[in-house]
GROMACS .gro file of C-alpha atoms in nm:
model
  155
    1MET     CA    1   3.609   1.640  -5.427
    2PRO     CA    2   3.957   1.471  -5.474
    3ASP     CA    3   4.186   1.590  -5.737
    4GLN     CA    4   4.184   1.300  -5.980
    5GLN     CA    5   4.197   1.224  -6.354
    6LEU     CA    6   3.849   1.290  -6.516
    7GLY     CA    7   3.750   1.241  -6.858
    8ASP     CA    8   3.576   1.528  -7.039
    9ALA     CA    9   3.228   1.372  -6.995
   10GLU     CA   10   3.281   1.350  -6.614
   11LEU     CA   11   3.443   1.702  -6.596
   12ALA     CA   12   3.128   1.839  -6.791
   13ALA     CA   13   2.904   1.682  -6.514
   14GLN     CA   14   3.098   1.864  -6.232
   15PRO     CA   15   2.917   2.128  -6.035
   16ALA     CA   16   3.044   2.478  -6.134
   17ALA     CA   17   2.962   2.623  -5.782
   18TYR     CA   18   3.189   2.363  -5.624
   19TRP     CA   19   3.482   2.428  -5.854
   20THR     CA   20   3.432   2.819  -5.843
   21GLY     CA   21   3.447   2.802  -5.471
   22VAL     CA   22   3.755   2.603  -5.459
   23ALA     CA   23   3.925   2.834  -5.724
   24HIS     CA   24   3.806   3.138  -5.533
   25GLU     CA   25   3.960   3.031  -5.200
   26ALA     CA   26   4.287   2.898  -5.351
   27LEU     CA   27   4.342   3.216  -5.555
   28ILE     CA   28   4.287   3.438  -5.264
   29ALA     CA   29   4.521   3.227  -5.031
   30TYR     CA   30   4.790   3.244  -5.273
   31THR     CA   31   4.756   3.600  -5.334
   32ARG     CA   32   4.756   3.693  -4.972
   33GLU     CA   33   5.043   3.457  -4.900
   34ARG     CA   34   5.266   3.638  -5.159
   35GLN     CA   35   5.159   3.959  -5.019
   36ALA     CA   36   5.232   3.850  -4.675
   37GLU     CA   37   5.596   3.759  -4.806
   38LYS     CA   38   5.623   4.108  -4.907
   39GLY     CA   39   5.524   4.247  -4.555
   40TYR     CA   40   5.164   4.357  -4.623
   41THR     CA   41   4.820   4.234  -4.623
   42GLN     CA   42   4.556   4.239  -4.890
   43PRO     CA   43   4.342   4.463  -4.707
   44GLN     CA   44   4.627   4.717  -4.631
   45PHE     CA   45   4.684   4.742  -5.011
   46TRP     CA   46   4.307   4.806  -5.061
   47LEU     CA   47   4.308   5.069  -4.816
   48LEU     CA   48   4.592   5.237  -4.988
   49ARG     CA   49   4.416   5.210  -5.313
   50ASN     CA   50   4.072   5.342  -5.173
   51LEU     CA   51   4.256   5.653  -5.058
   52SER     CA   52   4.472   5.725  -5.342
   53ALA     CA   53   4.359   5.987  -5.605
   54ALA     CA   54   4.586   5.801  -5.853
   55ASP     CA   55   4.389   5.476  -5.801
   56ILE     CA   56   4.037   5.395  -5.676
   57SER     CA   57   3.965   5.716  -5.502
   58PRO     CA   58   3.779   5.953  -5.725
   59ASP     CA   59   3.910   6.256  -5.547
   60GLY     CA   60   4.168   6.174  -5.315
   61ALA     CA   61   3.968   6.279  -5.003
   62GLY     CA   62   3.992   6.105  -4.670
   63MET     CA   63   3.746   5.870  -4.567
   64THR     CA   64   3.634   5.732  -4.227
   65LEU     CA   65   3.660   5.367  -4.154
   66PRO     CA   66   3.287   5.301  -4.209
   67GLU     CA   67   3.310   5.478  -4.541
   68ILE     CA   68   3.591   5.263  -4.647
   69GLN     CA   69   3.413   4.939  -4.538
   70ARG     CA   70   3.123   5.051  -4.744
   71ALA     CA   71   3.350   5.123  -5.055
   72MET     CA   72   3.513   4.762  -4.986
   73ALA     CA   73   3.190   4.580  -4.899
   74SER     CA   74   3.189   4.375  -5.242
   75TYR     CA   75   3.531   4.216  -5.177
   76ILE     CA   76   3.632   4.241  -4.814
   77ARG     CA   77   3.634   3.910  -4.633
   78PRO     CA   78   3.472   3.846  -4.295
   79GLU     CA   79   3.810   3.752  -4.143
   80ASP     CA   80   3.961   4.111  -4.236
   81ASP     CA   81   3.980   4.373  -3.987
   82LEU     CA   82   4.011   4.716  -4.154
   83ALA     CA   83   4.059   4.898  -3.818
   84VAL     CA   84   4.379   4.683  -3.736
   85ASP     CA   85   4.507   4.718  -4.089
   86ALA     CA   86   4.451   5.096  -4.091
   87GLU     CA   87   4.620   5.143  -3.764
   88ALA     CA   88   4.924   4.939  -3.901
   89LEU     CA   89   4.934   5.178  -4.188
   90VAL     CA   90   4.904   5.474  -3.970
   91GLN     CA   91   5.185   5.339  -3.739
   92LYS     CA   92   5.400   5.305  -4.054
   93GLY     CA   93   5.321   5.652  -4.176
   94ARG     CA   94   5.130   5.543  -4.479
   95LEU     CA   95   4.804   5.682  -4.359
   96ARG     CA   96   4.719   5.962  -4.132
   97ARG     CA   97   4.402   6.046  -3.943
   98ASP     CA   98   4.275   6.394  -3.904
   99ALA     CA   99   4.067   6.536  -3.631
  100GLU     CA  100   3.741   6.398  -3.770
  101ASP     CA  101   3.878   6.049  -3.771
  102ARG     CA  102   3.921   6.044  -4.140
  103LEU     CA  103   4.197   5.847  -4.301
  104TRP     CA  104   4.416   6.005  -4.566
  105ILE     CA  105   4.697   5.838  -4.775
  106THR     CA  106   5.047   6.012  -4.708
  107GLU     CA  107   5.322   6.051  -4.968
  108GLU     CA  108   5.492   5.747  -4.796
  109GLY     CA  109   5.163   5.563  -4.852
  110GLU     CA  110   5.146   5.650  -5.203
  111GLN     CA  111   5.489   5.522  -5.264
  112ALA     CA  112   5.395   5.207  -5.082
  113ARG     CA  113   5.089   5.175  -5.305
  114LEU     CA  114   5.298   5.182  -5.605
  115ASP     CA  115   5.571   4.937  -5.473
  116LEU     CA  116   5.293   4.695  -5.377
  117LYS     CA  117   5.116   4.735  -5.709
  118ARG     CA  118   5.460   4.619  -5.887
  119ASN     CA  119   5.402   4.277  -5.711
  120ALA     CA  120   5.083   4.220  -5.895
  121PRO     CA  121   5.223   4.103  -6.238
  122ALA     CA  122   5.435   3.838  -6.085
  123ILE     CA  123   5.120   3.703  -5.871
  124ARG     CA  124   4.940   3.689  -6.191
  125ALA     CA  125   5.200   3.524  -6.404
  126ALA     CA  126   5.259   3.256  -6.154
  127LEU     CA  127   4.869   3.201  -6.131
  128HIS     CA  128   4.835   3.202  -6.520
  129ALA     CA  129   5.135   2.968  -6.579
  130GLY     CA  130   5.043   2.709  -6.820
  131ILE     CA  131   4.731   2.866  -6.911
  132PRO     CA  132   4.716   3.013  -7.264
  133ASP     CA  133   4.535   3.360  -7.282
  134ALA     CA  134   4.286   3.205  -7.512
  135ASP     CA  135   4.189   2.945  -7.238
  136TYR     CA  136   4.160   3.204  -6.994
  137VAL     CA  137   3.945   3.429  -7.192
  138THR     CA  138   3.727   3.117  -7.263
  139THR     CA  139   3.693   3.031  -6.889
  140VAL     CA  140   3.613   3.400  -6.797
  141LYS     CA  141   3.352   3.400  -7.068
  142VAL     CA  142   3.205   3.072  -6.939
  143LEU     CA  143   3.208   3.203  -6.581
  144ARG     CA  144   3.014   3.522  -6.707
  145GLN     CA  145   2.745   3.317  -6.878
  146LEU     CA  146   2.714   3.104  -6.568
  147VAL     CA  147   2.646   3.422  -6.366
  148ARG     CA  148   2.398   3.540  -6.613
  149ASN     CA  149   2.220   3.209  -6.630
  150ALA     CA  150   2.190   3.226  -6.243
  151GLY     CA  151   2.014   3.560  -6.259
  152GLY     CA  152   2.333   3.761  -6.163
  153THR     CA  153   2.480   4.058  -6.326
  154ALA     CA  154   2.816   3.989  -6.516
  155ALA     CA  155   3.017   4.302  -6.581
   0.00000   0.00000   0.00000
């Protein structure tokens, strides 16, 4: 659908699935472009987060690549190659691999995770520019209701 000026009645008739798909792809592309400018990939950040006891990992224990892939199953994209990204982090000293092929975050990796995390507010601010918090909250509430109406589970 071309980007054109539509009235409220026309906007109300637009398919939500189309616009949520367009938004999804645009937001991911924007986020990944900003991360690439800082020298890392989104999956690399996720790997560090999933292995950090100070973030997603409940205990900081090492994980095999298949375990990490299962942990990331709800957000990993088909084009993501965790093996390549993990190896890049091993080469940079941010992850280490033990004798059982489990990946562990290193002190350098924890520092990198913290440094990368500092980029998130700027990305969010750019994406939310011109959108009052109240409008954003309304949008999220509407999307959650659409999910429920479609039989999904909205957290």
